[in-house]
PDB file of C-alpha atoms and ligand atoms in Angstrom:
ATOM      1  CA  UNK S   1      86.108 154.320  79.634  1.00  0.00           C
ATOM      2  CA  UNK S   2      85.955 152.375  83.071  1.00  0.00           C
ATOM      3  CA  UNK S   3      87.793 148.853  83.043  1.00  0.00           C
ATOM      4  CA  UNK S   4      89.316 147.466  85.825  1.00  0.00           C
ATOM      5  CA  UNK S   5      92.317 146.448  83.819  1.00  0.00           C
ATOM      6  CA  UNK S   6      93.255 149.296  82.760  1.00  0.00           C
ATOM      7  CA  UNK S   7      92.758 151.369  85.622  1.00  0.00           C
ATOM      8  CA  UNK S   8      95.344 148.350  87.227  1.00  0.00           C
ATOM      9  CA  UNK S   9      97.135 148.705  83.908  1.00  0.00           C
ATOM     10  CA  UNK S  10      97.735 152.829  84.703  1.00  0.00           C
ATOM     11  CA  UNK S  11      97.814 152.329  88.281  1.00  0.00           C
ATOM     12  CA  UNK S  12     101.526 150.307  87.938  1.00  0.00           C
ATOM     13  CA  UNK S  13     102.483 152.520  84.727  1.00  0.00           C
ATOM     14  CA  UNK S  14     103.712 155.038  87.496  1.00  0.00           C
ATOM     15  CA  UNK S  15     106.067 152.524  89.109  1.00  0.00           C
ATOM     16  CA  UNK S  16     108.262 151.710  85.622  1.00  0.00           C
ATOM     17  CA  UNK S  17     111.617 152.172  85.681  1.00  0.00           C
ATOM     18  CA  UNK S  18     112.763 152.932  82.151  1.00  0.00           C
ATOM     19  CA  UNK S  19     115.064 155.647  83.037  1.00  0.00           C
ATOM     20  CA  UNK S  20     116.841 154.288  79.249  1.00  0.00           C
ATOM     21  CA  UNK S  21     114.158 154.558  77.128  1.00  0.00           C
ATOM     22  CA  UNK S  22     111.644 156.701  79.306  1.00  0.00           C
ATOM     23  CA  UNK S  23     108.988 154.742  78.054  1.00  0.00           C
ATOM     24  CA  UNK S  24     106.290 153.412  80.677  1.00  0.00           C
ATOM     25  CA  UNK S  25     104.274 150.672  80.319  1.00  0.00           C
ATOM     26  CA  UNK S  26     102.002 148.900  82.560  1.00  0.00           C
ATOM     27  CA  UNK S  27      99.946 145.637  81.831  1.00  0.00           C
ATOM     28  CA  UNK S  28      97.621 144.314  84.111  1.00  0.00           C
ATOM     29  CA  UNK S  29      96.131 140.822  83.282  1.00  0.00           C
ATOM     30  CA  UNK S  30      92.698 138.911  85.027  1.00  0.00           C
ATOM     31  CA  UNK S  31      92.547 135.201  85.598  1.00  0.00           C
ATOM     32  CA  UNK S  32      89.248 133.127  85.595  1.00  0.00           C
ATOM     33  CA  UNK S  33      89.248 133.506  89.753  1.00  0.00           C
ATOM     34  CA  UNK S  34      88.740 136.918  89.421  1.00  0.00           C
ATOM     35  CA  UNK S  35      92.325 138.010  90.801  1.00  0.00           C
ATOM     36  CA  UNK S  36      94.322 141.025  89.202  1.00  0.00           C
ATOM     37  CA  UNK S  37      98.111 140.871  88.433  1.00  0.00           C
ATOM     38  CA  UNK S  38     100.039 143.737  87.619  1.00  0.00           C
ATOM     39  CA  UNK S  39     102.964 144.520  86.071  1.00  0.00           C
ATOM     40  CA  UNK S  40     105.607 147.537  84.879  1.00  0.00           C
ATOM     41  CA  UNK S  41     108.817 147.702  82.360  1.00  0.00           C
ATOM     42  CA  UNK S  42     112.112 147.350  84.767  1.00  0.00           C
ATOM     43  CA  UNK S  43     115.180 148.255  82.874  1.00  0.00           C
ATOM     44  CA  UNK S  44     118.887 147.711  83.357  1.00  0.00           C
ATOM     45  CA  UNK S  45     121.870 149.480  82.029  1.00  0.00           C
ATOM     46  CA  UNK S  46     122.657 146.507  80.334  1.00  0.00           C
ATOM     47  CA  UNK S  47     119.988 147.117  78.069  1.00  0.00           C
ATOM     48  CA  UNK S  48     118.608 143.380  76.790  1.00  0.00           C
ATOM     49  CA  UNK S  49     118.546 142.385  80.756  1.00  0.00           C
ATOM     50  CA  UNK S  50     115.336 144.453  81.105  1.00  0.00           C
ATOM     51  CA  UNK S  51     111.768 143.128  81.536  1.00  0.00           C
ATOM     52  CA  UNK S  52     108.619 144.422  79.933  1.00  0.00           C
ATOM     53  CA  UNK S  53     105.513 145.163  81.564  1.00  0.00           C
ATOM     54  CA  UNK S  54     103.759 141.900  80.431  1.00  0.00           C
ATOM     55  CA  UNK S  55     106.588 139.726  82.042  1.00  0.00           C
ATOM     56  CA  UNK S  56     106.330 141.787  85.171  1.00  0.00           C
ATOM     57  CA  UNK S  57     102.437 140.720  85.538  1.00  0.00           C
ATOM     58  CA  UNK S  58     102.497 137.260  84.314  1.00  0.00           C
ATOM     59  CA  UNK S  59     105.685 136.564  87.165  1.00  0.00           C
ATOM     60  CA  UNK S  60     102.798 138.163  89.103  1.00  0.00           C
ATOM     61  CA  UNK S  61      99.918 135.911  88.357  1.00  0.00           C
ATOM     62  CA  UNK S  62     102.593 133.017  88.763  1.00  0.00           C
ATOM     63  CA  UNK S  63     104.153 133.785  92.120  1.00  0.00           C
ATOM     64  CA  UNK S  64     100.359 134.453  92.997  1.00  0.00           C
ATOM     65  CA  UNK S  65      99.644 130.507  92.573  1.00  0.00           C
ATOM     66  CA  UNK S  66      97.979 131.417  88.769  1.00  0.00           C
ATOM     67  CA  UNK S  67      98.414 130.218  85.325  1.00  0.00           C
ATOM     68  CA  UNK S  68      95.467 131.095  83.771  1.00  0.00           C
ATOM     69  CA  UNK S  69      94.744 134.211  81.906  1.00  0.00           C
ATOM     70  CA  UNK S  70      91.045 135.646  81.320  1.00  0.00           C
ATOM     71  CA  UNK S  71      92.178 138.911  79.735  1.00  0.00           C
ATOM     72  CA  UNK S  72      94.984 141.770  79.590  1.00  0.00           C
ATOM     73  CA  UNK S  73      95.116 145.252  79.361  1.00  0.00           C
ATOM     74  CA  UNK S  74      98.381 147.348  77.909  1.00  0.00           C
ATOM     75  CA  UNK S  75      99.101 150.954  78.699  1.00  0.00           C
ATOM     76  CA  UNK S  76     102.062 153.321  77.687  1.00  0.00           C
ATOM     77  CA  UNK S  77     103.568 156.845  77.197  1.00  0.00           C
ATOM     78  CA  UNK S  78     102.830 156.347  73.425  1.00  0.00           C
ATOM     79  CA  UNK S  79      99.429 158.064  71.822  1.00  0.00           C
ATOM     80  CA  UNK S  80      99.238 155.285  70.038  1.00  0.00           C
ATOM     81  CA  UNK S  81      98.239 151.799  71.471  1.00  0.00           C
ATOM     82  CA  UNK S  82     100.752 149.695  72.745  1.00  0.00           C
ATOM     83  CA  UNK S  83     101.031 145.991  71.422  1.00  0.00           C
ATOM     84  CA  UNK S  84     102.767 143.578  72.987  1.00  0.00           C
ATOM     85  CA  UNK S  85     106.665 142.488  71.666  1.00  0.00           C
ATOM     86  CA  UNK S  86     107.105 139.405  70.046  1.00  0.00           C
ATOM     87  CA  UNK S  87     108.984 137.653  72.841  1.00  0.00           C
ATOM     88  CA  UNK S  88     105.403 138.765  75.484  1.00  0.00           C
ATOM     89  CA  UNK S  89     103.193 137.596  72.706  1.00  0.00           C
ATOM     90  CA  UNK S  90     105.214 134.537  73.079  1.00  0.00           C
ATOM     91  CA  UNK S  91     104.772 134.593  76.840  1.00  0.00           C
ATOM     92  CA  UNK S  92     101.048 135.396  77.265  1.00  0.00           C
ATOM     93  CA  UNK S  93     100.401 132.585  74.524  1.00  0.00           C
ATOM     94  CA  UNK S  94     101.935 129.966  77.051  1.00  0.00           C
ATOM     95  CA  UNK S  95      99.280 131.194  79.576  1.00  0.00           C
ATOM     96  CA  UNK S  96      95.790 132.241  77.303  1.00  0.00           C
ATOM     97  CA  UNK S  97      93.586 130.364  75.320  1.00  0.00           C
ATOM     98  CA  UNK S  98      93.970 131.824  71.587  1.00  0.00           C
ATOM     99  CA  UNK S  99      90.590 133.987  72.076  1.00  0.00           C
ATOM    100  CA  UNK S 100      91.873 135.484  75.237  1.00  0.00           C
ATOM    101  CA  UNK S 101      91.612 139.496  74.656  1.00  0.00           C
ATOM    102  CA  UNK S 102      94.484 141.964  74.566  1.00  0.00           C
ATOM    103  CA  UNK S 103      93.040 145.642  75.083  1.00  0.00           C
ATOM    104  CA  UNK S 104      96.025 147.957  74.181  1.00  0.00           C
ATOM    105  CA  UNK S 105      94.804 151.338  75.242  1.00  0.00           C
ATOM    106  CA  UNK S 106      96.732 154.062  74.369  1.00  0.00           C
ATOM    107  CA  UNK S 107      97.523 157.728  75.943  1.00  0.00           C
ATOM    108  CA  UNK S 108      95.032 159.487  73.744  1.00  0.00           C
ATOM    109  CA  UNK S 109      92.648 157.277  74.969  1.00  0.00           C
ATOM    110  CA  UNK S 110      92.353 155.351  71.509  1.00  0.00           C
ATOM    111  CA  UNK S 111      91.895 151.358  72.430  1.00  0.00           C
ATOM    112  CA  UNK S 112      92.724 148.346  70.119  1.00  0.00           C
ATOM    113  CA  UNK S 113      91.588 145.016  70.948  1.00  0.00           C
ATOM    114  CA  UNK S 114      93.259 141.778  69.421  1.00  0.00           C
ATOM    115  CA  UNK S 115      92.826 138.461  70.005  1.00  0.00           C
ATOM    116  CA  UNK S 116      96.173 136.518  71.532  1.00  0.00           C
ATOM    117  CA  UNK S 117      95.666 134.156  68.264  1.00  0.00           C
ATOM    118  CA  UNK S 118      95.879 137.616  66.343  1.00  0.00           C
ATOM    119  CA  UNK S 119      98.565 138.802  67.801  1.00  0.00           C
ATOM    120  CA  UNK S 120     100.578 135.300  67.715  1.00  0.00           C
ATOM    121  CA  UNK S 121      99.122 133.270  64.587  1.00  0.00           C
ATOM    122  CA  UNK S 122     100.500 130.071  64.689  1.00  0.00           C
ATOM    123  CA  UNK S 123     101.784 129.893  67.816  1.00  0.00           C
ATOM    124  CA  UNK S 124     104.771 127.433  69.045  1.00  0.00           C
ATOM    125  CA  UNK S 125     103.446 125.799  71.779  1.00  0.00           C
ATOM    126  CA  UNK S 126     103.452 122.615  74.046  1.00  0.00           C
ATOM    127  CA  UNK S 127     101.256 120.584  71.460  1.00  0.00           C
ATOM    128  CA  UNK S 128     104.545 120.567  69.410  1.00  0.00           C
ATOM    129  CA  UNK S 129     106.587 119.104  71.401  1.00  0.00           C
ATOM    130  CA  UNK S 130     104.570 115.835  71.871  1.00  0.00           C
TER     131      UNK S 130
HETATM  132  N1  LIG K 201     108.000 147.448  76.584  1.00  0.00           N
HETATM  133  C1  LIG K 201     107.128 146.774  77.395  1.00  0.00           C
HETATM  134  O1  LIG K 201     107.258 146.789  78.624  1.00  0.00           O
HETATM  135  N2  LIG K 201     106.106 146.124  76.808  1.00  0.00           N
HETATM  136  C2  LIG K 201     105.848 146.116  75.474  1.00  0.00           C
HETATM  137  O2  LIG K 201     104.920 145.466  75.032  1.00  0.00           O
HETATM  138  C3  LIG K 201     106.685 146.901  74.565  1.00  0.00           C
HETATM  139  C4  LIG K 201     107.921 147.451  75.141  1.00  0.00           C
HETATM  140  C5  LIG K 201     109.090 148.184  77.214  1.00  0.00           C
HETATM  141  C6  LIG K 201     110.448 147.556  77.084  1.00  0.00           C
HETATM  142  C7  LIG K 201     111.349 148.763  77.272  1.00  0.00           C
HETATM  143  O3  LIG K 201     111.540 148.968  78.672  1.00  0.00           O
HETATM  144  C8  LIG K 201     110.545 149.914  76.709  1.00  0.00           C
HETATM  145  O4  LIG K 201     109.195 149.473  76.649  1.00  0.00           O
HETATM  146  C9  LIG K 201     110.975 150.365  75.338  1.00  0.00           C
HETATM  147  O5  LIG K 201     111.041 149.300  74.451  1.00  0.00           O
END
């Protein structure tokens, strides 16, 4: 399967530190410009102060003058595909339109594709705080 993403999404996979868990994970996300942000799971002995991969490459798109996504690819250790936790699906929802695609692909090669409304019905979002 060739797609950018995930090649990105593999690419940064190599570069997580989860010496805790010793599970990698790399997302990579695309932005309407065309641009690629990247990101890996950094953990911390004090175990909740760690980031996931998702948080990693959305601080990316940020500090690279970006707030839109176009899509996202997940990658980790397990054979399985890797979906986002319910705090990222929180965090790519503040940046995606619902239909944005999440392509979870996972070391056996099997790939799942949701939508970020399917992964986050319902969303909280700005609209309720008006
Ligand atoms: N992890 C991510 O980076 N992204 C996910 O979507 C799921 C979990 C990380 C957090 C932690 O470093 C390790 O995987 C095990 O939970």
């Amino acid at each position: 399967m060739t797609h950018p993403l995930k090649d990105a999404a593999v690419a940064i996979q190599a570069r997580a530190y989860a010496p805790y868990s010793k599970f990698r994970v790399g997302a990579a996300l695309s932005t309407p410009s065309g641009a690629v942000y990247a990101g890996c799971n950094v953990e911390n002995v004090a175990y909740p102060e760690g980031t996931c991969a998702e948080a990693g490459a959305i601080a990316a798109m940020v500090a690279g003058g970006e707030t839109e996504l176009a899509a996202v690819c997940i990658v980790s250790d397990s054979p399985l595909p890797c979906p986002p936790c319910g705090g990222c699906r929180q965090k790519l929802a503040e940046f995606g339109k619902p239909e944005v695609e999440v392509t979870m692909v996972g070391a056996s090669g099997e790939t799942l594709m949701m939508t970020l409304s399917e992964l986050l019905p319902g969303a909280f979002s700005a609209d309720h705080m008006e």
